CSV table of C-alpha atoms and ligand atoms in Angstrom, one decimal:
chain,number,residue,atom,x,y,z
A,1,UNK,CA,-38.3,-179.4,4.4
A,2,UNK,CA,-40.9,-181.6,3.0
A,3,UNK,CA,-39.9,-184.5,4.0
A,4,UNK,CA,-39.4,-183.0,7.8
A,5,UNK,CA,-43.0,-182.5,7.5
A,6,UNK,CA,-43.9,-185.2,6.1
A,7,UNK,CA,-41.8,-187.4,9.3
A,8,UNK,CA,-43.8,-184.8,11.8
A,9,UNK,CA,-47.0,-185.3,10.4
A,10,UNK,CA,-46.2,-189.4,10.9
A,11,UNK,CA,-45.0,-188.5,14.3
A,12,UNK,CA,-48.4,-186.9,15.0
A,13,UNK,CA,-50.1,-189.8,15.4
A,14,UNK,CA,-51.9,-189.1,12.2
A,15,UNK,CA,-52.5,-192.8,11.8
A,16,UNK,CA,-55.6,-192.4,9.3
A,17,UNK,CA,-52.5,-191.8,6.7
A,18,UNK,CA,-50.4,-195.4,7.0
A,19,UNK,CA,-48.5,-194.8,4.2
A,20,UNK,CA,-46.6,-192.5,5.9
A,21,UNK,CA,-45.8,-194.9,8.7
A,22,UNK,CA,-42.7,-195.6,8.4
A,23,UNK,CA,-40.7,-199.5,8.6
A,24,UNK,CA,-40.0,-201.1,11.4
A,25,UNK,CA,-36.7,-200.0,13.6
A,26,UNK,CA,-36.5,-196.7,11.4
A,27,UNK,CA,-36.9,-193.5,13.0
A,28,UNK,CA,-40.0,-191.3,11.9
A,29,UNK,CA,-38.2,-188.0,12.4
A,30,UNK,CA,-35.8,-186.6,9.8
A,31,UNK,CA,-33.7,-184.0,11.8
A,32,UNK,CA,-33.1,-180.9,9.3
A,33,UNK,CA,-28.8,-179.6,9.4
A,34,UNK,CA,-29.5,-176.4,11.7
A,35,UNK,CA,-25.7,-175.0,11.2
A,36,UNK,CA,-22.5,-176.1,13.1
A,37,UNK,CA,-20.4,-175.1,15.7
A,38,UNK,CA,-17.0,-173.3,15.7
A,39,UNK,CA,-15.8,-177.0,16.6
A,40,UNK,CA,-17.4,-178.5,13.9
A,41,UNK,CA,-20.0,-180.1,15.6
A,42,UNK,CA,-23.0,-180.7,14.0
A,43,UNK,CA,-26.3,-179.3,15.4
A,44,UNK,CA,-29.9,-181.3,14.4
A,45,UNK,CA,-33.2,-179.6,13.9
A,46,UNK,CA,-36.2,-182.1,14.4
A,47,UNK,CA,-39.4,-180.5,14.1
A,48,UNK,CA,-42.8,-181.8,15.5
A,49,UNK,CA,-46.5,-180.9,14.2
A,50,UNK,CA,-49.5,-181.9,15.6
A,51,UNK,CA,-51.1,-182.9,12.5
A,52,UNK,CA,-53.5,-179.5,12.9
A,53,UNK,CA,-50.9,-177.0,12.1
A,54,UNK,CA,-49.0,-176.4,15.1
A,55,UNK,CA,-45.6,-177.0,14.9
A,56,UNK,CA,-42.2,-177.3,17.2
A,57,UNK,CA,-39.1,-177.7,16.1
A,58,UNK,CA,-36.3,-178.5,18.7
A,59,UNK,CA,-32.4,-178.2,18.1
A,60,UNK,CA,-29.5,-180.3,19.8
A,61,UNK,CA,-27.9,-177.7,20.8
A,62,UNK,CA,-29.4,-176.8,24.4
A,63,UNK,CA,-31.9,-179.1,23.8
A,64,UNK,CA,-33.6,-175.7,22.8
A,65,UNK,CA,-36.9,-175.3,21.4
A,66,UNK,CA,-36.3,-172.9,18.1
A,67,UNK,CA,-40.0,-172.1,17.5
A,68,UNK,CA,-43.5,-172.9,17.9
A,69,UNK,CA,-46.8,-172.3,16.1
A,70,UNK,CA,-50.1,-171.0,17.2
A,71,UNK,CA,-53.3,-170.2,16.2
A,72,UNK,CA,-55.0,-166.9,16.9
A,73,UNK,CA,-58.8,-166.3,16.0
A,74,UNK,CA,-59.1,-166.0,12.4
A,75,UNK,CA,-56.6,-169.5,12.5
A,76,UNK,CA,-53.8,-167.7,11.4
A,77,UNK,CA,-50.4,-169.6,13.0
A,78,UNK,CA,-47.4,-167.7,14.1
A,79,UNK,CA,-44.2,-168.3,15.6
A,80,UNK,CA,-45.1,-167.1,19.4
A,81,UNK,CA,-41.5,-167.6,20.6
A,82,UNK,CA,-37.8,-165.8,20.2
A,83,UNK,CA,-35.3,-167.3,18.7
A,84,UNK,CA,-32.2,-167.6,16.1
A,85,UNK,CA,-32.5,-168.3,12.1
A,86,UNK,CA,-29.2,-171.0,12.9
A,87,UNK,CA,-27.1,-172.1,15.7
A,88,UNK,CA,-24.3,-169.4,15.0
A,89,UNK,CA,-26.9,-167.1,16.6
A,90,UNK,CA,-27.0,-169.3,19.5
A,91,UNK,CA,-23.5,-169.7,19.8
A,92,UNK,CA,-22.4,-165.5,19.4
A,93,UNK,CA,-24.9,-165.3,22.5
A,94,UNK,CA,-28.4,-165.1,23.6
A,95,UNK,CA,-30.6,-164.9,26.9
A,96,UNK,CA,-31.5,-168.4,27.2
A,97,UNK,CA,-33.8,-168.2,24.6
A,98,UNK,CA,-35.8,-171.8,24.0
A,99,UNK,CA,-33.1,-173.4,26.1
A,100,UNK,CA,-33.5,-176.5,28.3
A,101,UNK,CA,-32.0,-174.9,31.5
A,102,UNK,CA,-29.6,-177.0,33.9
A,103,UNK,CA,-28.1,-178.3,35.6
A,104,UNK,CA,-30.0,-176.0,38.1
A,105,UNK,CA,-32.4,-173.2,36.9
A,106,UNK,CA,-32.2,-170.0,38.0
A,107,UNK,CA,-29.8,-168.8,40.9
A,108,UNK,CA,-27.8,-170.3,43.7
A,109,UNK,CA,-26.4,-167.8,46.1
A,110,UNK,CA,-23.5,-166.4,46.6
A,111,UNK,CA,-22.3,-169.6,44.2
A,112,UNK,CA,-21.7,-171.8,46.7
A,113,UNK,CA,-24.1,-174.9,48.3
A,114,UNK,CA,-23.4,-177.3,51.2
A,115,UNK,CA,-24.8,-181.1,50.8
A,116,UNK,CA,-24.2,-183.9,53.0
A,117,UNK,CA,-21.1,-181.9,54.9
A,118,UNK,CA,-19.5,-181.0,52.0
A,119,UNK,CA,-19.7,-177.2,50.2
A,120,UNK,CA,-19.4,-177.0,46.7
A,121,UNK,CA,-18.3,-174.4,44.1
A,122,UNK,CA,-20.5,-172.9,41.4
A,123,UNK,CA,-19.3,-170.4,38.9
A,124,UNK,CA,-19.8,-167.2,39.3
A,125,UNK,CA,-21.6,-165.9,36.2
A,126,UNK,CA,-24.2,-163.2,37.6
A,127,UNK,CA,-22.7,-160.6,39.9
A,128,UNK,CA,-21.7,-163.2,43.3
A,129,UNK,CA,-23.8,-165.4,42.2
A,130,UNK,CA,-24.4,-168.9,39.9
A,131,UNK,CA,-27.3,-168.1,37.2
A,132,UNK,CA,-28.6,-171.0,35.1
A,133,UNK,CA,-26.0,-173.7,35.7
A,134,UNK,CA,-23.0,-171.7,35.2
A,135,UNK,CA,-20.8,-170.8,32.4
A,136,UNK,CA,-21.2,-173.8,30.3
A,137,UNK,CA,-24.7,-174.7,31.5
A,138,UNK,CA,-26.6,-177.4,29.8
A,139,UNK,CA,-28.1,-174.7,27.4
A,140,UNK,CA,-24.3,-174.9,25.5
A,141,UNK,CA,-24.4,-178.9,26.1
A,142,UNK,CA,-25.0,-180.9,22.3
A,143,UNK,CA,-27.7,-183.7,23.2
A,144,UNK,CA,-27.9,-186.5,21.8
A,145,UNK,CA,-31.8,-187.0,20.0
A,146,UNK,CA,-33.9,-189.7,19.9
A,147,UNK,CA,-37.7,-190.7,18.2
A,148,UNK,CA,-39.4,-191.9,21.0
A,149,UNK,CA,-42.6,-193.1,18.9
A,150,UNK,CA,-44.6,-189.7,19.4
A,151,UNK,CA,-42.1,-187.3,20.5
A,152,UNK,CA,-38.0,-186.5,20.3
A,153,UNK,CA,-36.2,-187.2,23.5
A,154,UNK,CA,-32.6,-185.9,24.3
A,155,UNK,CA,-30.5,-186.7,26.7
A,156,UNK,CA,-26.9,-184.9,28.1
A,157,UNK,CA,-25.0,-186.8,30.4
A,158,UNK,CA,-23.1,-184.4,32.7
A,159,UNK,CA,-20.3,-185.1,34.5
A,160,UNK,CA,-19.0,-185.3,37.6
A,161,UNK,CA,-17.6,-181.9,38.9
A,162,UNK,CA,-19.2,-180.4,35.9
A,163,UNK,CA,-19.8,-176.7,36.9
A,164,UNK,CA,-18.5,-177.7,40.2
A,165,UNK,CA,-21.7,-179.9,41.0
A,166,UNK,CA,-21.0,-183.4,42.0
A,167,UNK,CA,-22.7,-186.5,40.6
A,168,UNK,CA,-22.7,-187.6,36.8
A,169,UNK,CA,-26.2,-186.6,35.9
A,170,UNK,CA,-28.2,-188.3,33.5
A,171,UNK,CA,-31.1,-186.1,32.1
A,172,UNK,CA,-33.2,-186.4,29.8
A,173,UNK,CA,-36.2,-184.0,27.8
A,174,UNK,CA,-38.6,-185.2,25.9
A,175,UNK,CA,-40.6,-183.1,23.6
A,176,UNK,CA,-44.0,-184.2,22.0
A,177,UNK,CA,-46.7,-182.0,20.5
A,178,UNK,CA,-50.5,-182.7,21.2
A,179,UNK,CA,-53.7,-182.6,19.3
A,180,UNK,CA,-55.1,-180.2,21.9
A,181,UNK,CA,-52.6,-177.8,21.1
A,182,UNK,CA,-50.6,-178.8,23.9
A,183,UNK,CA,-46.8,-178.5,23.6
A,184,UNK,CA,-45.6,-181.3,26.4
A,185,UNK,CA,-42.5,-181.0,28.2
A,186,UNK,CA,-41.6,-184.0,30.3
A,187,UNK,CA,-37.8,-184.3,32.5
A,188,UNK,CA,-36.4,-187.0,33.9
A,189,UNK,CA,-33.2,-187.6,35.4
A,190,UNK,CA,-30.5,-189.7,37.3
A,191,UNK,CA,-27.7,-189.3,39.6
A,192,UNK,CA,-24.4,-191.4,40.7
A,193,UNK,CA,-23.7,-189.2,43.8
A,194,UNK,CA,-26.0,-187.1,45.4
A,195,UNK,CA,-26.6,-183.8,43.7
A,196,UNK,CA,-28.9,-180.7,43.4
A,197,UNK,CA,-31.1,-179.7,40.1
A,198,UNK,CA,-33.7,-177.5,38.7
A,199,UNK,CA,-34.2,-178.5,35.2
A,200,UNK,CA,-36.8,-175.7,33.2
A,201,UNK,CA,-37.4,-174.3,30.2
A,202,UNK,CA,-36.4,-170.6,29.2
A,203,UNK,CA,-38.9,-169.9,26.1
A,204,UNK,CA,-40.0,-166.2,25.6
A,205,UNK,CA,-42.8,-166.1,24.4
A,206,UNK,CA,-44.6,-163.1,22.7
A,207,UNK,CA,-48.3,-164.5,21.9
A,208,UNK,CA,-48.7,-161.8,19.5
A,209,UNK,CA,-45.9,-163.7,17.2
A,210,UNK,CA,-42.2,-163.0,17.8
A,211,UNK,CA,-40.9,-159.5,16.7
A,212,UNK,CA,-44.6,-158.3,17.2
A,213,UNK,CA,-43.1,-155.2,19.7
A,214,UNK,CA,-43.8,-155.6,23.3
A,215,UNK,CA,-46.1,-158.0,26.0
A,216,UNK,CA,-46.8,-155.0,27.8
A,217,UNK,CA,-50.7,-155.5,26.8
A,218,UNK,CA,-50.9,-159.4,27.5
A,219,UNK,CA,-53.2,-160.3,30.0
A,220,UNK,CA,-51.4,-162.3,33.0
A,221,UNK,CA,-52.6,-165.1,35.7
A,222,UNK,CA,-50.7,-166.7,38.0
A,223,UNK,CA,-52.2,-169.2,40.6
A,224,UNK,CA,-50.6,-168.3,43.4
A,225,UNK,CA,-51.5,-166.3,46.7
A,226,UNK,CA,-47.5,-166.0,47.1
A,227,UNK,CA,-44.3,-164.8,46.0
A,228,UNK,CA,-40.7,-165.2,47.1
A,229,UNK,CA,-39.2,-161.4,47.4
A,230,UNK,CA,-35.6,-160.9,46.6
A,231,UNK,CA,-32.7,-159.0,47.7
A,232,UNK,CA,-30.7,-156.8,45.3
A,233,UNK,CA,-28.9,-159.6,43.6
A,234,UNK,CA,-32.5,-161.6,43.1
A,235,UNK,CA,-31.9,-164.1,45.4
A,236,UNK,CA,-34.4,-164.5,46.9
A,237,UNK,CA,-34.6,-163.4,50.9
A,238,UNK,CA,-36.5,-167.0,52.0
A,239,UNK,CA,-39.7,-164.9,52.6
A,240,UNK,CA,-42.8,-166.8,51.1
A,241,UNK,CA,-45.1,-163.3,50.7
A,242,UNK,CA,-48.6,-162.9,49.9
A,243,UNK,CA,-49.1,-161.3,46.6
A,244,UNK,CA,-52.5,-159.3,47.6
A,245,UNK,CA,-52.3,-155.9,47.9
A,246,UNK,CA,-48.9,-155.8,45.5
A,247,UNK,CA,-48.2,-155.5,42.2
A,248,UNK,CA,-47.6,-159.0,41.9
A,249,UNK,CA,-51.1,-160.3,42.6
A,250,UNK,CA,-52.0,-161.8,39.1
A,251,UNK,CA,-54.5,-163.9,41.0
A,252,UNK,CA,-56.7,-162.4,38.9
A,253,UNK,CA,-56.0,-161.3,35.2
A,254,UNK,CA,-54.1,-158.4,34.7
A,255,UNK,CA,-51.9,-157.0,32.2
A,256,UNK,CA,-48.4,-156.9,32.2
A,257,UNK,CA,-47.7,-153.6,31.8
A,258,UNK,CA,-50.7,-152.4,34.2
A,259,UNK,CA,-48.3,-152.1,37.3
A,260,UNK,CA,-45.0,-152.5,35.7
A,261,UNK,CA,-43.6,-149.3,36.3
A,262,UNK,CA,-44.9,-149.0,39.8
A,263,UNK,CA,-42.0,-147.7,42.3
A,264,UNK,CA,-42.0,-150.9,44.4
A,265,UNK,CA,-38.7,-152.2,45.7
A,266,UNK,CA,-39.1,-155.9,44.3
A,267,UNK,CA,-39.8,-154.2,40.7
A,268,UNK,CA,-36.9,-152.1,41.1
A,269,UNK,CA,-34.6,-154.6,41.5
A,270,UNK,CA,-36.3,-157.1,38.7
A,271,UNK,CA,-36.2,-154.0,36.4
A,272,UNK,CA,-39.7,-155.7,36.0
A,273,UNK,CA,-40.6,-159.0,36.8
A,274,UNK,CA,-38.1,-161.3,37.4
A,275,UNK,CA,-39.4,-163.4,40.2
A,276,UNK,CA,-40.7,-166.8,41.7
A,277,UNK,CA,-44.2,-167.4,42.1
A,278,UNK,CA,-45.2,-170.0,45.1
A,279,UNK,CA,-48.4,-172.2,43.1
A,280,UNK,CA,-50.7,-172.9,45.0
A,281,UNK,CA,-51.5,-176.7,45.0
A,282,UNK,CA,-49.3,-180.0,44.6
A,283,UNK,CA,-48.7,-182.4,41.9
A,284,UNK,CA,-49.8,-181.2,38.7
A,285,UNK,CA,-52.1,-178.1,38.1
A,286,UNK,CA,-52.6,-175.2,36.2
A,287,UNK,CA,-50.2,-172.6,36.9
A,288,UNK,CA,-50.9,-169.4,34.5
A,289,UNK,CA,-52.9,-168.5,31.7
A,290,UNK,CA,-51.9,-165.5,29.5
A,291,UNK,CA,-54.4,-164.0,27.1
A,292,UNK,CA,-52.7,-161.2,23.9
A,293,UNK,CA,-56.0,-159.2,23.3
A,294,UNK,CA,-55.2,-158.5,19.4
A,295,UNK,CA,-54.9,-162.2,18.3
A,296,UNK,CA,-56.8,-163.5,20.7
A,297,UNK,CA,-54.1,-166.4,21.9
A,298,UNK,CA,-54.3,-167.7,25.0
A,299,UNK,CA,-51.6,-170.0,26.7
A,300,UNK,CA,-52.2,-172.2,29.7
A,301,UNK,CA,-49.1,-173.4,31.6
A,302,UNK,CA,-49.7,-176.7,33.3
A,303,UNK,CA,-46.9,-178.0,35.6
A,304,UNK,CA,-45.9,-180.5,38.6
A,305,UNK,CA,-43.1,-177.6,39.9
A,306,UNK,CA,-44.2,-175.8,43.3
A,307,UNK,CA,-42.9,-172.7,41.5
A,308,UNK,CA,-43.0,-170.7,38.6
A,309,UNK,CA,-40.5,-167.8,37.3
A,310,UNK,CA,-42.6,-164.9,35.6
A,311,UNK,CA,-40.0,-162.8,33.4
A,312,UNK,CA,-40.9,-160.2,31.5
A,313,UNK,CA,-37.5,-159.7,29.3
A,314,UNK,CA,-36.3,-157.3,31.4
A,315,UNK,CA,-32.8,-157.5,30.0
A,316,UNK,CA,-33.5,-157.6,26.0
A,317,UNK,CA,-31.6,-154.6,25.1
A,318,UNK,CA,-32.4,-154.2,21.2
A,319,UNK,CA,-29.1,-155.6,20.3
A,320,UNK,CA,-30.3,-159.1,19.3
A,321,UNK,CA,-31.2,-159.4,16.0
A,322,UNK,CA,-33.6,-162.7,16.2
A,323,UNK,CA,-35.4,-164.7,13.8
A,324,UNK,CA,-36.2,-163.2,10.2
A,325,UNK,CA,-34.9,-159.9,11.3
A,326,UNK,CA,-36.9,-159.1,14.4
A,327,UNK,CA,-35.2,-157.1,16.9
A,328,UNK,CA,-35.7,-157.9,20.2
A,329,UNK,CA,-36.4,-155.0,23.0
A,330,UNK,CA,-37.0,-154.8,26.5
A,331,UNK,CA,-40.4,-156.0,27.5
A,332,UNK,CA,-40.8,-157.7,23.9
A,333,UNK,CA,-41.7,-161.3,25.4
A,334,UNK,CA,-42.1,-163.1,29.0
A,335,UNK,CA,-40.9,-166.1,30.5
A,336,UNK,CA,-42.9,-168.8,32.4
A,337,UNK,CA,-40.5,-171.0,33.9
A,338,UNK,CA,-41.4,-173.8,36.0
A,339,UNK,CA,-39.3,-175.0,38.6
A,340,UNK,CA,-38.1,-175.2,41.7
A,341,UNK,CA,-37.6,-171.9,44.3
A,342,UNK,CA,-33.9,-170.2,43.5
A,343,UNK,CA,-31.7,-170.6,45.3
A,344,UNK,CA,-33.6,-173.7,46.9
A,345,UNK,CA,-30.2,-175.7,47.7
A,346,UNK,CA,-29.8,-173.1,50.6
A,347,UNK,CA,-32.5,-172.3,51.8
A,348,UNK,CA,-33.7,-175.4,54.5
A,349,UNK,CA,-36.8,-174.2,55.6
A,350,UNK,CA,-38.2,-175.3,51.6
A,351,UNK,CA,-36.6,-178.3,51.9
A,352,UNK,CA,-40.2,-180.0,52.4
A,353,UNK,CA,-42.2,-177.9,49.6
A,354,UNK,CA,-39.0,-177.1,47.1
A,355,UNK,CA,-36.8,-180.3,47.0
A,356,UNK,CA,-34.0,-179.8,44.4
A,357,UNK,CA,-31.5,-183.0,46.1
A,358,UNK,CA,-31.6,-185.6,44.1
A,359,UNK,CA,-29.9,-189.0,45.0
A,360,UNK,CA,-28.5,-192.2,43.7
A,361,UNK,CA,-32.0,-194.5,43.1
A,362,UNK,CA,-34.2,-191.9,42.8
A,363,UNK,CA,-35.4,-190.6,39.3
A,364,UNK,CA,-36.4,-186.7,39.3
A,365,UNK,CA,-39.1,-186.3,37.4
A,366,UNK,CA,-40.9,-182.9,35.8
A,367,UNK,CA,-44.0,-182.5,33.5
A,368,UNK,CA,-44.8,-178.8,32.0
A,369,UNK,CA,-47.5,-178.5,29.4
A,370,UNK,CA,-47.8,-175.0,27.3
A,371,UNK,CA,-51.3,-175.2,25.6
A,372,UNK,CA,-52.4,-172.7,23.2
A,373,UNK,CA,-56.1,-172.0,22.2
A,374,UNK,CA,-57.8,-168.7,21.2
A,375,UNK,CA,-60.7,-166.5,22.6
A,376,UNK,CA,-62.7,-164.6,20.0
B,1,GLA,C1,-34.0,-165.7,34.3
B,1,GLA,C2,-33.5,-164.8,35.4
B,1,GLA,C3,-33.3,-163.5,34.8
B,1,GLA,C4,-32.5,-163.5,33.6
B,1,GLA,C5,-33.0,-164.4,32.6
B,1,GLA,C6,-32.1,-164.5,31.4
B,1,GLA,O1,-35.3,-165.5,34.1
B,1,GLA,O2,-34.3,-164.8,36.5
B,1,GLA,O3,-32.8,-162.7,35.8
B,1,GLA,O4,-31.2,-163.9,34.0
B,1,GLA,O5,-33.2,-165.6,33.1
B,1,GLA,O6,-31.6,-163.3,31.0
């Protein structure tokens, strides 16, 4: 573990220490053995730290982020995300947790699209629907990890007809931690064919620490005068609706659990939230801010994506046992997950404002920032 650290804290930038600069041509990051799968396969942990105290660590598996440090007011850190002790964890079966998300976040409808003439078949792995890039989504992909100088990148090279989408798909994540605090999240990727994606991040978060009981009490904004309502199987009905006057107006800070319960349809249906917030703005901005009252955390969520998936765990059950014991209920963390609208590949009229075609030549590109701080 040590020497982990001791790579991380290099990685960091700290350059006031050059004796832990490591030679030329070798790699700064010592990735930790984080377990195996039933194949055999190896799975890497590389950890990251800012120098300060916070810390990410990342596995190959997924491309998944496994933890993350924060401060609260008295400088405490804690682990402010879910997660598994080891890969088998990962492997018997969780909710996404951490994972990079792909080939196309969230849902497509009725798991079917059309692009350029031709309709093509998604797995259906949520009721009629595709969720998350199907059965074998890149969240159960091994990617390949490499030091990029101040940060790991990975990389998964999906194939043609993977899932049923067409186009071998080169992405790649890269993962760096600030000395603001920030935990940087940046996305690129490349096609053969032309193809549809929605690369995110599915991190739940509980800014309390993780196994700290519910979110119920953390204190939510969204920047975002709209919504995009869905029907009973959360696809969402092509509606862009204005958030004032519901219980999804977070335009200013509310707590999570302040209208939670309300009998309104789209609540009913999310068992909570579960839905796709429209950001106002383009390019990148600030999208949410979430402040736990106890600890004083707050997280800001900074992202290029015109939308942004609140979740509020609707579906833990109690039956995961996470890391060092913690049980996870419903309600015991949220999701911010930007990206593009669901179900975007059918839906024409966002073509303009929710583009998730990507072609031969181009190079899709994504930047999310989570950056933690405190208020006392
Ligand atoms: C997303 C979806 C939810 C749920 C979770 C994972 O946030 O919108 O409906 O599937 O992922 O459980």
């Amino acid at each position: 573990m040590a020497g982990v650290l001791a790579g991380a804290l290099a990685l960091a930038g700290c350059s006031q220490q050059p004796s832990a600069t490591p030679e030329k041509g070798k790699s700064q990051l010592m990735p930790q053995p984080f377990g195996k799968l039933p194949d055999g396969t190896a799975i890497d942990l590389y950890t990251l730290s800012n120098g300060k105290g916070m810390e990410a660590r990342i596995m190959t598996y997924g491309a998944t982020l496994v933890s993350l440090t924060a401060p609260d007011k008295t400088g405490k850190y804690a682990d402010v995300v879910q997660g598994m002790d080891s890969v088998d964890g990962y492997v018997k079966g969780v909710p996404y947790f951490g994972a990079t998300i792909g080939r196309y976040g969230n849902r497509i409808g009725h798991a079917q699209f059309t692009l350029e003439g031709q309709t093509y078949h998604t797995p259906k792995n949520d009721g009629d629907n595709t969720l998350h890039g199907g059965v074998q989504g890149f969240d159960k992909r091994v990617w390949t990890a490499r030091d990029t100088g101040n940060g790991v990148e990975f990389t998964y090279v999906s194939k043609d007809g993977e899932e049923g989408f067409p186009g071998t798909l080169t992405s790649k994540v890269v993962y760096s931690v600030t000395p603001e605090n920030e935990l940087r999240i940046e996305y690129t990727a490349t096609t053969d064919k032309p193809t549809v994606l929605n690369l995110t991040n599915h991190s739940y978060f509980n800014l309390a620490g993780q196994g700290e009981g519910d979110i119920l009490g953390h204190e939510v904004t969204i920047l975002a005068d709209r919504f995009t309502p869905v029907d009973a199987g959360l696809i969402p009905t092509g509606e862009l609706k204005p958030v004032a006057g519901t219980p999804f107006d977070f335009t200013k800070s509310t707590a999570i659990g302040a209208r939670i319960e309300q009998k309104d349809q789209q609540l009913i249906f999310g068992k909570g939230y579960d839905h796709n917030w429209v950001l106002n703005g383009t390019g990148m901005k600030k999208a949410a801010e979430v402040y736990e009252p106890k600890t004083g955390r707050v997280m800001e969520v900074m992202t290029d994506q015109p939308g942004l998936q609140f979740y509020t765990g609707n579906f833990l059950d109690g039956k995961t046992v996470g890391k060092g014991g913690a049980v996870y209920k419903q309600h015991d963390a949220f999701c911010m997950e930007p990206q593009k609208f669901p179900n975007s590949v059918n839906v024409p009229e966002w073509k303009e404002k929710s583009n998730a075609i990507l072609r031969p030549g181009e190079t899709y590109k994504q930047t999310t920032i989570y950056k933690f701080g405190v208020v006392k």
